[in-house]
Short mmCIF file of C-alpha atoms and ligand atoms in Angstrom, two decimals:
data_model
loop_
_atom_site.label_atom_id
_atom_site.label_comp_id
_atom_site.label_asym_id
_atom_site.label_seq_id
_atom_site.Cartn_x
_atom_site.Cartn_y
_atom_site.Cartn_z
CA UNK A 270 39.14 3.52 -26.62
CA UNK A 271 42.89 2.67 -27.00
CA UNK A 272 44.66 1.71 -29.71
CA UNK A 273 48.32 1.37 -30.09
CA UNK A 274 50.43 0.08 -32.94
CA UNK A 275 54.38 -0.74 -32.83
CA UNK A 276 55.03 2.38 -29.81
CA UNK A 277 58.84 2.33 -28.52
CA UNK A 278 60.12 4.40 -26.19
CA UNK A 279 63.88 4.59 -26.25
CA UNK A 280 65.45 6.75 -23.28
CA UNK A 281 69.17 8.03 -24.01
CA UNK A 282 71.20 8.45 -20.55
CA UNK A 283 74.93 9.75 -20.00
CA UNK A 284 77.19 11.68 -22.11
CA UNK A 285 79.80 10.88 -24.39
CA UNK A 286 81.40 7.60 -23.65
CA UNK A 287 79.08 6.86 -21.11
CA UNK A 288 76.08 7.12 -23.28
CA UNK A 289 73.69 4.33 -23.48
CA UNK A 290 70.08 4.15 -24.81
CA UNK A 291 67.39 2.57 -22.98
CA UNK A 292 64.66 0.35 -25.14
CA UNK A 293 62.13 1.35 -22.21
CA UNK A 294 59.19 0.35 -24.33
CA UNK A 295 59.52 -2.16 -27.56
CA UNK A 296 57.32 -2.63 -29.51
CA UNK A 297 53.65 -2.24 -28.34
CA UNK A 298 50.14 -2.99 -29.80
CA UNK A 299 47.02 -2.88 -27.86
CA UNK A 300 43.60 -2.45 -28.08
CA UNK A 301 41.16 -1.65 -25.59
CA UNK A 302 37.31 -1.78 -25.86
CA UNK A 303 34.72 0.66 -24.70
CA UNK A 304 33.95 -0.41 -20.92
CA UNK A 305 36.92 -2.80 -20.80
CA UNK A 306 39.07 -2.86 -17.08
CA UNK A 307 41.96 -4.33 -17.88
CA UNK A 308 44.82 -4.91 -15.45
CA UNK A 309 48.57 -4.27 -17.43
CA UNK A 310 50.84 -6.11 -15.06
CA UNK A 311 54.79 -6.97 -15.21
CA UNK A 312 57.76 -6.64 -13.07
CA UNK A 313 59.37 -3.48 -11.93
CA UNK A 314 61.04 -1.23 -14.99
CA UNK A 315 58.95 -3.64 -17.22
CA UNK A 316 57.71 -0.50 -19.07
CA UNK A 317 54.47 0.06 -17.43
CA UNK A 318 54.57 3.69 -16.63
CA UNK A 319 56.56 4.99 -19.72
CA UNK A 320 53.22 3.27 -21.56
CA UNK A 321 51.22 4.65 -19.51
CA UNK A 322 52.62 7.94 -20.19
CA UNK A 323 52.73 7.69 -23.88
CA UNK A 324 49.50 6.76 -24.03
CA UNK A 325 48.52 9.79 -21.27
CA UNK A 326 50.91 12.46 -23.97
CA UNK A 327 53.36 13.07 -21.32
CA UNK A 328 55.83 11.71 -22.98
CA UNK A 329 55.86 11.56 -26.91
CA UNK A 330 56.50 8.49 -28.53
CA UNK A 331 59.62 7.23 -29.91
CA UNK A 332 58.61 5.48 -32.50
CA UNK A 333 55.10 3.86 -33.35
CA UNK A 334 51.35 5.29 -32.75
CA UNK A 335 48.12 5.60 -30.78
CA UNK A 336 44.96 6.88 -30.56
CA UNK A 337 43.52 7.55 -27.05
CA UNK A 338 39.31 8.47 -27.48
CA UNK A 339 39.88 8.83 -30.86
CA UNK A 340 42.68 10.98 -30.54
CA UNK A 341 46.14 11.13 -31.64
CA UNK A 342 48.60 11.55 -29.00
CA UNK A 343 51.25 12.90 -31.54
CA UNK A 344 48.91 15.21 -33.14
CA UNK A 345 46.18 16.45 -31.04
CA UNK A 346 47.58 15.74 -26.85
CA UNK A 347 44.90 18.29 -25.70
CA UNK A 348 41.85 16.19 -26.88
CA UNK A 349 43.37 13.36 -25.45
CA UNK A 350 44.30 15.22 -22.13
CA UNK A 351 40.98 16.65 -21.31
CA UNK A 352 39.27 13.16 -22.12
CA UNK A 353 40.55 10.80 -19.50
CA UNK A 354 41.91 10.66 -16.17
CA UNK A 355 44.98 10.02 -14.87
CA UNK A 356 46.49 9.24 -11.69
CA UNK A 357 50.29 9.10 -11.65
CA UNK A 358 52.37 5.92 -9.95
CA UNK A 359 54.35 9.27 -7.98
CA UNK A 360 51.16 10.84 -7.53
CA UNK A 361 50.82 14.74 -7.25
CA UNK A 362 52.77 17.56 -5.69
CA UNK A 363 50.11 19.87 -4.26
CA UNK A 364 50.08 23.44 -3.66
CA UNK A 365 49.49 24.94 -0.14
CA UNK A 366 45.70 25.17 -0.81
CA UNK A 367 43.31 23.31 1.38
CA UNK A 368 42.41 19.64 -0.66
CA UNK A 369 38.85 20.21 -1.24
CA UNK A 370 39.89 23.73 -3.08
CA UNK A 371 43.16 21.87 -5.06
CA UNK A 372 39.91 19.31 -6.39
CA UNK A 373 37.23 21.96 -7.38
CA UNK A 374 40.10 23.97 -9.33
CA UNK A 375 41.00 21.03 -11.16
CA UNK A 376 37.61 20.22 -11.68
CA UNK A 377 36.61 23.92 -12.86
CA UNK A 378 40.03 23.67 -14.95
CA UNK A 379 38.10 20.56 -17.23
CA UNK A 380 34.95 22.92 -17.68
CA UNK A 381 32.99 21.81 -14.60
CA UNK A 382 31.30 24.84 -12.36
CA UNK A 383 32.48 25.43 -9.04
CA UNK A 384 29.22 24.30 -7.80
CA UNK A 385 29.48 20.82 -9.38
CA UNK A 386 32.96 20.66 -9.18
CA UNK A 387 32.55 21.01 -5.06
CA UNK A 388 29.40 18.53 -5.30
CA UNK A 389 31.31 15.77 -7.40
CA UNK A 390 34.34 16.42 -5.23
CA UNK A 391 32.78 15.70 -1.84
CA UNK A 392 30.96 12.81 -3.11
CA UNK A 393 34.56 11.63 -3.99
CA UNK A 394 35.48 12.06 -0.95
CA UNK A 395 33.19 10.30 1.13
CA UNK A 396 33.37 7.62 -1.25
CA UNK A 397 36.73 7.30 -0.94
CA UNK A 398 36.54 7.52 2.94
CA UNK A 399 38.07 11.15 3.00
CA UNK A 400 35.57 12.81 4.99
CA UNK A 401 36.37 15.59 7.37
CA UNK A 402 39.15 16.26 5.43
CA UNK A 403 37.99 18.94 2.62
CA UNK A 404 40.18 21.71 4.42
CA UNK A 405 43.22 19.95 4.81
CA UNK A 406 46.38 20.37 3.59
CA UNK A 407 47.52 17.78 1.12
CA UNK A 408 50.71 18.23 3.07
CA UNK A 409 49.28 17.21 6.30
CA UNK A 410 47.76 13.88 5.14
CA UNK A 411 48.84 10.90 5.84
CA UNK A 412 50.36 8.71 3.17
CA UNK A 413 47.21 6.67 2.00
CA UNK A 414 45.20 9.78 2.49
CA UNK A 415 47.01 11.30 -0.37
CA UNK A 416 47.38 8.65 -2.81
CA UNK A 417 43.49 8.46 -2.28
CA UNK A 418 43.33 12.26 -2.57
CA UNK A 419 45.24 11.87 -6.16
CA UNK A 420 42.55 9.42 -6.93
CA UNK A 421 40.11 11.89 -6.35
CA UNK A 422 42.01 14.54 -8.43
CA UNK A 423 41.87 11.71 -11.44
CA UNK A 424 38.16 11.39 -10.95
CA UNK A 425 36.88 14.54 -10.37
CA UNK A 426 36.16 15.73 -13.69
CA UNK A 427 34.15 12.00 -14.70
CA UNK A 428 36.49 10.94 -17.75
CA UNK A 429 34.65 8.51 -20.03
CA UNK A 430 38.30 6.86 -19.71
CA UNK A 431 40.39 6.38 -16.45
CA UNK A 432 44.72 5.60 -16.05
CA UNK A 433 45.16 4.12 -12.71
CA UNK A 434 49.26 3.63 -12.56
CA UNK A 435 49.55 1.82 -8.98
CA UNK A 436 46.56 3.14 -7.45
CA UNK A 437 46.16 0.51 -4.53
CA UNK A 438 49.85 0.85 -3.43
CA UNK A 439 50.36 2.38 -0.05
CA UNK A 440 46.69 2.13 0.72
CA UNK A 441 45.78 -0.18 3.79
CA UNK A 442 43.31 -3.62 2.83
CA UNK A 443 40.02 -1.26 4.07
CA UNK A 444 40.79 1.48 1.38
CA UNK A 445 42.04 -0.79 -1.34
CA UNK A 446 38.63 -3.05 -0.89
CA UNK A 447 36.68 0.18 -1.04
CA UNK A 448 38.86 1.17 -4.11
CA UNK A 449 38.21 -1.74 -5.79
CA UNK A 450 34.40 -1.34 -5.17
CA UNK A 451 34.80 2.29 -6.88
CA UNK A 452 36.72 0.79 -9.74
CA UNK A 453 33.41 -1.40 -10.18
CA UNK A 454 30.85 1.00 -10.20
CA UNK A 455 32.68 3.50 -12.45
CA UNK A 456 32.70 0.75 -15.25
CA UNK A 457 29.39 -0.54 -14.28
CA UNK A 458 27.30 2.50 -13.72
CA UNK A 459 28.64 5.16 -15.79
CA UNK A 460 30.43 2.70 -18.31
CA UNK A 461 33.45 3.93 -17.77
CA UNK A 462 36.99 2.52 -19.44
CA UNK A 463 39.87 1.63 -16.99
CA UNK A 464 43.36 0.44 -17.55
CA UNK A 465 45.51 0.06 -14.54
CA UNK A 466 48.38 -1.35 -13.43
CA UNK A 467 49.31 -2.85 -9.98
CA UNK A 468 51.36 -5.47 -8.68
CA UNK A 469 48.94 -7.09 -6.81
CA UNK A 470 48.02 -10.27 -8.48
CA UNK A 471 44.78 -10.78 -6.67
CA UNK A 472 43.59 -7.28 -7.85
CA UNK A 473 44.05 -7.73 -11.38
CA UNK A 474 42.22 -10.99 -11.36
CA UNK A 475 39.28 -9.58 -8.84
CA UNK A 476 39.23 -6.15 -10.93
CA UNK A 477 40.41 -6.94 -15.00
CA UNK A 478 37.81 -8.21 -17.85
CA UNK A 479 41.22 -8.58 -19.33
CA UNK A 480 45.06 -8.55 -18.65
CA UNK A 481 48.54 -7.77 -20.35
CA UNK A 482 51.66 -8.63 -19.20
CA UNK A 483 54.69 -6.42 -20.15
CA UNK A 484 58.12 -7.53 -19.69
CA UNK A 485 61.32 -5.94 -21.01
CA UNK A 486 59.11 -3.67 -23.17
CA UNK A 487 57.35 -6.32 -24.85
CA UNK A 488 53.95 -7.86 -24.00
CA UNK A 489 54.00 -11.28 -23.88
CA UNK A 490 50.91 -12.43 -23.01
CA UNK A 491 46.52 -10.79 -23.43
CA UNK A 492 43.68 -13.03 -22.04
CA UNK A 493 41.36 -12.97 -20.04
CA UNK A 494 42.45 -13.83 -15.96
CA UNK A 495 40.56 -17.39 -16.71
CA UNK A 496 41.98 -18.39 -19.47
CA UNK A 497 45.69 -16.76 -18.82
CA UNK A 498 45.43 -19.57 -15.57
CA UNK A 499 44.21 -22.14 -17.96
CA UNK A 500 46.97 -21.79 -20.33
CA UNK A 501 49.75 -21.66 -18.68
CA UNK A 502 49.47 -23.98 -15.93
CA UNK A 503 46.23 -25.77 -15.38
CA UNK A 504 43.93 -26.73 -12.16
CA UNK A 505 46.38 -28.94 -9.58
CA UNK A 506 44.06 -32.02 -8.81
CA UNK A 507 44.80 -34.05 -5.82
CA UNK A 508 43.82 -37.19 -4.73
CA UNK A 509 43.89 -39.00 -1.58
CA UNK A 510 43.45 -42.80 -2.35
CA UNK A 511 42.10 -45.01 -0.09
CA UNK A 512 43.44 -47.87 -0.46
CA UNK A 513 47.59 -47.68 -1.13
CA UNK A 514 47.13 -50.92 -3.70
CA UNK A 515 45.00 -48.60 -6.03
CA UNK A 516 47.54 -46.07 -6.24
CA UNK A 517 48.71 -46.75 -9.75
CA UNK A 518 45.60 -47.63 -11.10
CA UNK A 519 44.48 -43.84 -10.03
CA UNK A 520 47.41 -42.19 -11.26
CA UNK A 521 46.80 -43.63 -14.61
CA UNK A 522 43.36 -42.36 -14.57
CA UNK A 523 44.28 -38.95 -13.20
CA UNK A 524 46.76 -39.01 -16.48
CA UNK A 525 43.73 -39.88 -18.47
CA UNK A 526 42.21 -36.61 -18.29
CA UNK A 527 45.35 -34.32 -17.51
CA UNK A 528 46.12 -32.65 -20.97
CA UNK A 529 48.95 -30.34 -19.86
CA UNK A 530 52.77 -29.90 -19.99
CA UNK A 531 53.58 -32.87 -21.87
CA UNK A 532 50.38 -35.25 -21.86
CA UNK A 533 50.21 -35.19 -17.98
CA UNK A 534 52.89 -35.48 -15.72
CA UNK A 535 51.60 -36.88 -12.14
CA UNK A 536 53.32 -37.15 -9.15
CA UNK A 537 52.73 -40.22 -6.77
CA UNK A 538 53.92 -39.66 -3.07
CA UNK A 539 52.63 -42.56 -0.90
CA UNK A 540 48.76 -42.62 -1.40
CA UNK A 541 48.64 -38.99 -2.90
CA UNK A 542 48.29 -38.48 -6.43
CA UNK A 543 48.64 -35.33 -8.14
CA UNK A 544 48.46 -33.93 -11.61
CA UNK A 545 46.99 -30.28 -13.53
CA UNK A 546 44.20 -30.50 -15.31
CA UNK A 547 43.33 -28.35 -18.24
CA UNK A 548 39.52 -27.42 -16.65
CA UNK A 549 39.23 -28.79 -13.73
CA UNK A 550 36.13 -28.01 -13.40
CA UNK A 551 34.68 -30.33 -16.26
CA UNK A 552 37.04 -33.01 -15.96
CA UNK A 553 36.77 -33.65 -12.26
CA UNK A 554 32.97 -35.20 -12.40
CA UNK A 555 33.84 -37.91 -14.79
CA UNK A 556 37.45 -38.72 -13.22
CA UNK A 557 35.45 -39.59 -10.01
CA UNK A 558 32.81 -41.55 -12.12
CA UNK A 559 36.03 -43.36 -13.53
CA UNK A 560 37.19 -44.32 -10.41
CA UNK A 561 34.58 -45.67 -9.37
CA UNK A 562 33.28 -48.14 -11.62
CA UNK A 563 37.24 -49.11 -11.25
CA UNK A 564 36.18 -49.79 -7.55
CA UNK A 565 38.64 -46.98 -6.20
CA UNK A 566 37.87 -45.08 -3.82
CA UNK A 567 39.40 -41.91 -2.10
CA UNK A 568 39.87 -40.13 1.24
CA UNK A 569 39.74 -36.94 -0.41
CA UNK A 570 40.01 -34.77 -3.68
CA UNK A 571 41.23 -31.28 -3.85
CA UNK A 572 40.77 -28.97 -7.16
CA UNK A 573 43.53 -26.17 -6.59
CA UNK A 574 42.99 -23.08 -8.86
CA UNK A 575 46.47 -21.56 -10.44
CA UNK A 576 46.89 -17.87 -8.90
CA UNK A 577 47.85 -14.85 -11.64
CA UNK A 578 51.41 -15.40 -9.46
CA UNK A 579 51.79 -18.92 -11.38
CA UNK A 580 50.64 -17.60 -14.69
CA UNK A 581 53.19 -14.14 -13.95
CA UNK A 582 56.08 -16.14 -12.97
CA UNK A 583 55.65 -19.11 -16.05
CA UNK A 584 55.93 -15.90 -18.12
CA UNK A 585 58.80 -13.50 -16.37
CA UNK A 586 60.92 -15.66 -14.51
CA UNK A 587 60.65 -13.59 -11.41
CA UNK A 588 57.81 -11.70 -9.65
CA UNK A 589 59.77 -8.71 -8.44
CA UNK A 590 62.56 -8.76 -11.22
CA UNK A 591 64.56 -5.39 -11.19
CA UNK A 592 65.82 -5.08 -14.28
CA UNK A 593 68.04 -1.80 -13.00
CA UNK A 594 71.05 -4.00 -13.35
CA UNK A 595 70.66 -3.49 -17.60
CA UNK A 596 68.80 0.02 -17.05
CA UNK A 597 70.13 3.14 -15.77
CA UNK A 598 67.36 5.34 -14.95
CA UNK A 599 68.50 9.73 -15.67
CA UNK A 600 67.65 12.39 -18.30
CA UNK A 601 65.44 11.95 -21.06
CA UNK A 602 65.79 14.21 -23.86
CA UNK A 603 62.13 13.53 -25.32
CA UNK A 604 60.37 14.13 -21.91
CA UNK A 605 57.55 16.51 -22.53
CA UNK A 606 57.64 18.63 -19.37
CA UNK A 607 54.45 19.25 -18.63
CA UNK A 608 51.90 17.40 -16.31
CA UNK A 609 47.94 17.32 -16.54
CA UNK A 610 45.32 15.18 -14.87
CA UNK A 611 47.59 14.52 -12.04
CA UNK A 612 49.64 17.47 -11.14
CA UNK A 613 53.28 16.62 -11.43
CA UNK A 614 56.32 17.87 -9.60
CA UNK A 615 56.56 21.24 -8.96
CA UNK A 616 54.30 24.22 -9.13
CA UNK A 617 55.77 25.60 -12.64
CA UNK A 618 54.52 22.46 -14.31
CA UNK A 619 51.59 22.77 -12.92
CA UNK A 620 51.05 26.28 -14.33
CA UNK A 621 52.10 24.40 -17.60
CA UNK A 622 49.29 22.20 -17.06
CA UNK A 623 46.89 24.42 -16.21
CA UNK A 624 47.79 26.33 -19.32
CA UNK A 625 47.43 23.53 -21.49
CA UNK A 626 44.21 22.37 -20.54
CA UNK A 627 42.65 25.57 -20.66
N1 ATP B 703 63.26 9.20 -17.87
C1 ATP B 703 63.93 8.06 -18.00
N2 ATP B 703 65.22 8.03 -18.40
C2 ATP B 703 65.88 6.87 -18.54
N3 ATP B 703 65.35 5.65 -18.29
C3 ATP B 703 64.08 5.63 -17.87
C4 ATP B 703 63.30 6.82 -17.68
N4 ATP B 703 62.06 6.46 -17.25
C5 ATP B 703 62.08 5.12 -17.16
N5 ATP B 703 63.29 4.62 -17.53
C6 ATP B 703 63.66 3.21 -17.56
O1 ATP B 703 62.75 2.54 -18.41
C7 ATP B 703 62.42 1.27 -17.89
C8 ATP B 703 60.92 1.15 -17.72
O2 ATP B 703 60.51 1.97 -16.65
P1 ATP B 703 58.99 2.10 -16.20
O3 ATP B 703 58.92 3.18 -15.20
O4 ATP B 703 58.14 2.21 -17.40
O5 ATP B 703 58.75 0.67 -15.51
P2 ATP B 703 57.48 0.11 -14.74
O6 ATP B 703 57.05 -1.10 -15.48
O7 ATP B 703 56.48 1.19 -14.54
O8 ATP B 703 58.11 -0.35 -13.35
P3 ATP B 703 57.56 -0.27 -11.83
O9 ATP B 703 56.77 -1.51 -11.62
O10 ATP B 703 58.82 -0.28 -11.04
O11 ATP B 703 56.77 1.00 -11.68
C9 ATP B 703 63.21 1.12 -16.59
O12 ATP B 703 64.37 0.41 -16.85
C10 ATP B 703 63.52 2.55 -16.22
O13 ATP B 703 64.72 2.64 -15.48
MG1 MG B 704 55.72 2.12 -12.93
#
């Protein structure tokens, strides 16, 4: 559904002296399958969005290529627009229409009728726990309200192929649960393609088939959630040993079957024993069969699963890097000005938009 070889997005800020270009984006493949969710995380001004938005034809490429449903994004942005969805990390300026009339004349604007744009709409809505609010004003919603209101805008029309930038931020546990559960059935009923980013670890492992982590423009690591944990750091397995005179004896077996970071480093601290394990999961049963036909016995064992927040920091240094300090965020030349799925800034653009996808 997505394919993208060598994109780059370079932004150029200031003027004269003062100019500077920004590598935003540098370098970028990726590939994603029919029905895939995957998660794209990285740290803030890692180059999520400007992908995102390369990828969505808001923002023409710099350098380098991709095809979106088969589409170009260079050559033919209006296939690509009216075949996926998009909901923006800023989310959407709205008119002063009532919300449930803002989503049945976006949905009419992707070909649906105004009878099934209102039907797919207010399903949306109670799904997304929006009811009794058809008739508001975008204006007069709360926070999470909206960003779950954008959502709906995204959805309405049923794109085979769904950009979620941020969707869970701002939304309170309740509405990012029932999110998630949405997320799930759109890929598992209707087969549906979903690339998102977030910055919540635990959501791109519940949610992704697959992940990519971006940082600095670059993605430096694609795996599955299991295997990205199994690479980089290993389970933790910890022992409690019974008797203190056994203590040795049990780290050596515990470095027996610990493959990672250097052939097993384990940490002895009174009679605790500790050490990562490439699968814990396998290894554990005959480690304890080890031990005891050794005649060792334990007080406890603990298998301790690596978080995405090991495997993100092992690859970026930081969780919440800003990398503003090398960055200066301004103009951009190449910015196409012209929203779609998710109306952008101002009512002009969204003119522009509606324009375009007629
Ligand atoms: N229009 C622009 N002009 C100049 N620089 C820009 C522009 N848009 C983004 N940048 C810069 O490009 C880099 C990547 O920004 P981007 O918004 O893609 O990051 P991100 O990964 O989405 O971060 P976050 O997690 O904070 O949303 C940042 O350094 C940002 O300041
Ligand atoms: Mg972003």
């Amino acid at each position: 559904m997505i394919h993208a070889r060598g994109l780059v997005q370079v932004f150029t800020t200031g003027k004269g002296k003062k100019k500077r270009e920004v590598r935003a984006v540098d370098g970028v493949d990726l590939d994603v399958a029919e029905g895939e969710v995957v998660g794209f995380l990285g740290p803030n001004g890692a180059g999520k969005t400007t992908t995102l938005r390369m990828l969505t034809t808001l923002l023409r490429p710099t350098a380098g290529t991709a095809t979106v449903n088969g589409f170009d994004v260079v050559a033919d942005p209006v296939s690509v627009r009216r075949s996926i969805g998009y909901v923006s990390q800023a989310g959407g300026t709205f008119s002063q229409a009532q919300a449930g009339d803002e989503i049945v004349d976006h949905g009419m604007l992707y070909g649906l009728s105004r009878a099934e744009a209102t039907r797919r709409g207010q399903a949306l809505f109670s799904e997304l726990q929006l009811d009794g609010l058809w008739e508001r004003m975008p204006k007069n919603m709360s926070g999470g309200q909206k960003r779950r209101l954008d959502i709906v805008m995204g959805l309405v029309h049923q794109p085979s192929l769904v950009f979620l930038d941020e969707p869970t931020t701002g939304l309170d546990p309740q509405a990012r649960a029932n999110l998630w559960e949405h997320i799930r059935r759109l890929r598992t009923e209707r087969g549906a393609t979903i690339f998102l980013t977030t910055h919540y670890l635990d959501e791109a492992d519940e949610l992704s088939d697959r992940i990519l982590i971006i940082d600095n423009g670059r993605i430096v690591a694609a795996d599955t959630p299991d295997n990205l944990k199994a690479q980089v750091s290993g389970d933790l397995v910890a022992l409690e040993v019974a008797d203190a005179a056994a203590v040795t004896t049990a780290a050596e077996k515990l470095a027996s079957v610990s493959g990672v970071n250097g052939g097993g480093r384990i940490e002895v601290d009174g009679r605790h024993v500790r050490g990562r394990v490439p699968r814990a999961g396998r290894a554990v049963p005959g480690l304890l069969r080890d031990l005891d036909a050794s005649g060792i016995s334990l007080d406890s064992i603990e298998v301790i699963r690596p978080t995405l927040d090991d495997v993100f920091l092992t690859l970026t240094g930081r969780s919440l890097r800003d990398a503003e300090t090398e960055r200066d965020p301004g103009g951009d030349p190449t910015e196409i000005e012209s929203g779609f799925a998710a109306p952008t800034s101002d009512e002009s653009s969204r003119r522009t938009e509606q324009e375009v996808a007629r």
